[in-house]
Amino acid sequence: MILHMGVRTTEPVRVAYKELSPDEDEAPAVTELLSVLIRQNPYQYGVYDHSIVVHYDPPGTPNRRRELMIPVSRPVAGVETKEFPSMRGVFLVFKGTDKTMEEYYDYLREYIEQSSLVASDEVHSMEIMYVPESVDEQDYTMEIMIPLAG
């Protein structure tokens, strides 16, 4: 189910990050990075409410470049941190599994075409997974974004 869709500009944000190898599974990488962050800040367990995967290349590209990022408020021992820049993009927030990720990306590409916008050559896409409010919740809220040129 689509919750929001449109164009927005993100704020610059400090992130802990890890470069993912081309075929590396994202879920274990998120768990590993979160465990380091939580060990550093055991009393701020709820602070890490989402993870971001930035795809610099389209899926299927040999040696595709991807980075896993988790927003942090300050440098953290044991992990690389950097300032991720502001970005303007077409975004879509959804919940549930009634459509595939590719179908949601099709909505964004159609929106870009109908709005005469141009996708960025530098970053292919971004995916943000928000931690559910309840541990028992099955449907995660996801946001996908295609950054725009300019």
Short mmCIF file of C-alpha atoms in Angstrom, two decimals:
data_model
loop_
_atom_site.label_atom_id
_atom_site.label_comp_id
_atom_site.label_asym_id
_atom_site.label_seq_id
_atom_site.Cartn_x
_atom_site.Cartn_y
_atom_site.Cartn_z
CA MET A 1 0.00 0.00 0.00
CA ILE A 2 1.41 3.39 -1.02
CA LEU A 3 1.44 5.87 1.87
CA HIS A 4 3.17 8.89 0.26
CA MET A 5 4.65 9.81 -3.11
CA GLY A 6 6.19 12.98 -4.53
CA VAL A 7 9.38 15.01 -4.78
CA ARG A 8 11.41 16.03 -1.76
CA THR A 9 14.85 17.20 -0.75
CA THR A 10 16.61 15.32 2.03
CA GLU A 11 18.68 17.03 4.71
CA PRO A 12 22.40 16.33 4.98
CA VAL A 13 22.90 13.66 7.63
CA ARG A 14 25.84 12.11 9.47
CA VAL A 15 25.82 8.36 8.92
CA ALA A 16 27.72 5.28 9.98
CA TYR A 17 28.32 3.38 6.76
CA LYS A 18 29.69 0.25 5.22
CA GLU A 19 30.48 -0.37 1.57
CA LEU A 20 28.71 -3.56 0.51
CA SER A 21 30.34 -6.03 -1.84
CA PRO A 22 28.41 -6.57 -5.11
CA ASP A 23 26.63 -9.73 -3.94
CA GLU A 24 26.56 -9.08 -0.19
CA ASP A 25 23.17 -9.62 1.47
CA GLU A 26 21.94 -6.42 3.11
CA ALA A 27 20.12 -7.94 6.13
CA PRO A 28 23.19 -9.43 7.87
CA ALA A 29 25.15 -6.24 7.11
CA VAL A 30 22.43 -4.13 8.80
CA THR A 31 22.47 -6.45 11.83
CA GLU A 32 26.26 -6.26 12.08
CA LEU A 33 26.40 -2.46 11.83
CA LEU A 34 23.51 -2.01 14.28
CA SER A 35 25.17 -4.32 16.81
CA VAL A 36 28.31 -2.15 16.80
CA LEU A 37 26.25 1.04 17.17
CA ILE A 38 24.13 -0.38 19.99
CA ARG A 39 27.23 -1.63 21.86
CA GLN A 40 28.60 1.92 21.68
CA ASN A 41 25.32 3.47 22.92
CA PRO A 42 23.46 0.84 24.99
CA TYR A 43 21.23 3.46 26.61
CA GLN A 44 20.06 4.90 23.28
CA TYR A 45 18.79 1.63 21.79
CA GLY A 46 15.77 3.23 20.07
CA VAL A 47 17.82 5.95 18.37
CA TYR A 48 18.54 3.91 15.22
CA ASP A 49 15.08 3.91 13.65
CA HIS A 50 16.03 3.31 10.02
CA SER A 51 18.70 2.03 7.68
CA ILE A 52 19.53 3.29 4.19
CA VAL A 53 20.99 1.43 1.23
CA VAL A 54 22.34 3.67 -1.52
CA HIS A 55 22.63 2.01 -4.93
CA TYR A 56 25.17 3.85 -7.08
CA ASP A 57 24.66 1.43 -9.99
CA PRO A 58 21.56 -0.31 -11.38
CA PRO A 59 20.83 -3.85 -10.11
CA GLY A 60 22.53 -6.48 -12.23
CA THR A 61 25.53 -4.26 -12.97
CA PRO A 62 28.77 -6.25 -12.55
CA ASN A 63 30.66 -4.99 -9.49
CA ARG A 64 27.74 -2.73 -8.56
CA ARG A 65 28.48 -0.18 -5.86
CA ARG A 66 26.24 0.02 -2.78
CA GLU A 67 26.56 1.49 0.69
CA LEU A 68 24.65 0.68 3.85
CA MET A 69 24.07 3.71 6.08
CA ILE A 70 22.53 4.30 9.49
CA PRO A 71 22.09 7.90 10.73
CA VAL A 72 24.13 8.76 13.84
CA SER A 73 24.43 11.95 15.87
CA ARG A 74 28.23 11.86 16.22
CA PRO A 75 31.30 9.83 15.22
CA VAL A 76 31.25 6.28 16.60
CA ALA A 77 34.30 4.19 17.50
CA GLY A 78 34.63 1.06 15.40
CA VAL A 79 32.71 2.23 12.33
CA GLU A 80 33.30 4.63 9.46
CA THR A 81 31.16 7.78 9.52
CA LYS A 82 30.61 10.55 7.01
CA GLU A 83 28.23 13.35 6.12
CA PHE A 84 25.77 12.15 3.48
CA PRO A 85 24.77 15.17 1.37
CA SER A 86 21.35 16.63 0.75
CA MET A 87 19.61 15.10 -2.25
CA ARG A 88 16.50 16.00 -4.26
CA GLY A 89 14.54 13.02 -5.52
CA VAL A 90 11.26 11.38 -6.40
CA PHE A 91 10.17 9.22 -3.47
CA LEU A 92 7.53 6.66 -2.60
CA VAL A 93 6.73 5.34 0.90
CA PHE A 94 4.92 2.02 1.12
CA LYS A 95 3.95 -0.64 3.61
CA GLY A 96 3.18 -4.29 3.00
CA THR A 97 4.02 -6.77 0.30
CA ASP A 98 1.11 -6.45 -2.13
CA LYS A 99 3.50 -5.28 -4.89
CA THR A 100 7.12 -6.01 -5.73
CA MET A 101 9.87 -3.46 -5.20
CA GLU A 102 10.28 -3.26 -8.99
CA GLU A 103 6.58 -2.33 -9.39
CA TYR A 104 7.06 0.54 -6.96
CA TYR A 105 10.16 1.69 -8.88
CA ASP A 106 8.03 1.60 -12.06
CA TYR A 107 5.66 4.11 -10.39
CA LEU A 108 8.63 6.40 -9.70
CA ARG A 109 10.03 6.12 -13.23
CA GLU A 110 6.57 6.89 -14.65
CA TYR A 111 6.27 9.90 -12.32
CA ILE A 112 9.70 11.16 -13.48
CA GLU A 113 8.70 10.82 -17.14
CA GLN A 114 5.27 12.47 -16.71
CA SER A 115 6.81 15.35 -14.74
CA SER A 116 9.63 15.90 -17.27
CA LEU A 117 12.22 15.35 -14.55
CA VAL A 118 15.67 13.81 -15.09
CA ALA A 119 17.18 11.08 -12.90
CA SER A 120 20.68 11.56 -11.51
CA ASP A 121 23.65 9.83 -13.14
CA GLU A 122 25.54 9.74 -9.82
CA VAL A 123 23.16 7.71 -7.65
CA HIS A 124 20.77 5.13 -9.12
CA SER A 125 18.41 4.77 -6.14
CA MET A 126 18.04 4.73 -2.36
CA GLU A 127 16.04 2.41 -0.13
CA ILE A 128 15.16 3.29 3.46
CA MET A 129 13.71 0.70 5.83
CA TYR A 130 12.03 2.04 8.96
CA VAL A 131 12.02 -0.06 12.12
CA PRO A 132 8.43 -1.11 12.99
CA GLU A 133 6.75 0.39 16.06
CA SER A 134 6.12 -3.08 17.49
CA VAL A 135 8.46 -6.06 17.53
CA ASP A 136 5.53 -8.26 16.45
CA GLU A 137 4.72 -6.15 13.39
CA GLN A 138 5.12 -8.03 10.10
CA ASP A 139 4.94 -5.21 7.55
CA TYR A 140 7.89 -2.86 7.45
CA THR A 141 7.53 0.67 6.13
CA MET A 142 9.88 1.27 3.20
CA GLU A 143 10.81 4.41 1.32
CA ILE A 144 12.42 4.27 -2.09
CA MET A 145 13.89 7.25 -3.89
CA ILE A 146 15.32 7.98 -7.31
CA PRO A 147 17.60 11.03 -6.98
CA LEU A 148 17.16 13.76 -9.59
CA ALA A 149 19.80 15.51 -11.67
CA GLY A 150 20.73 19.07 -10.83
#
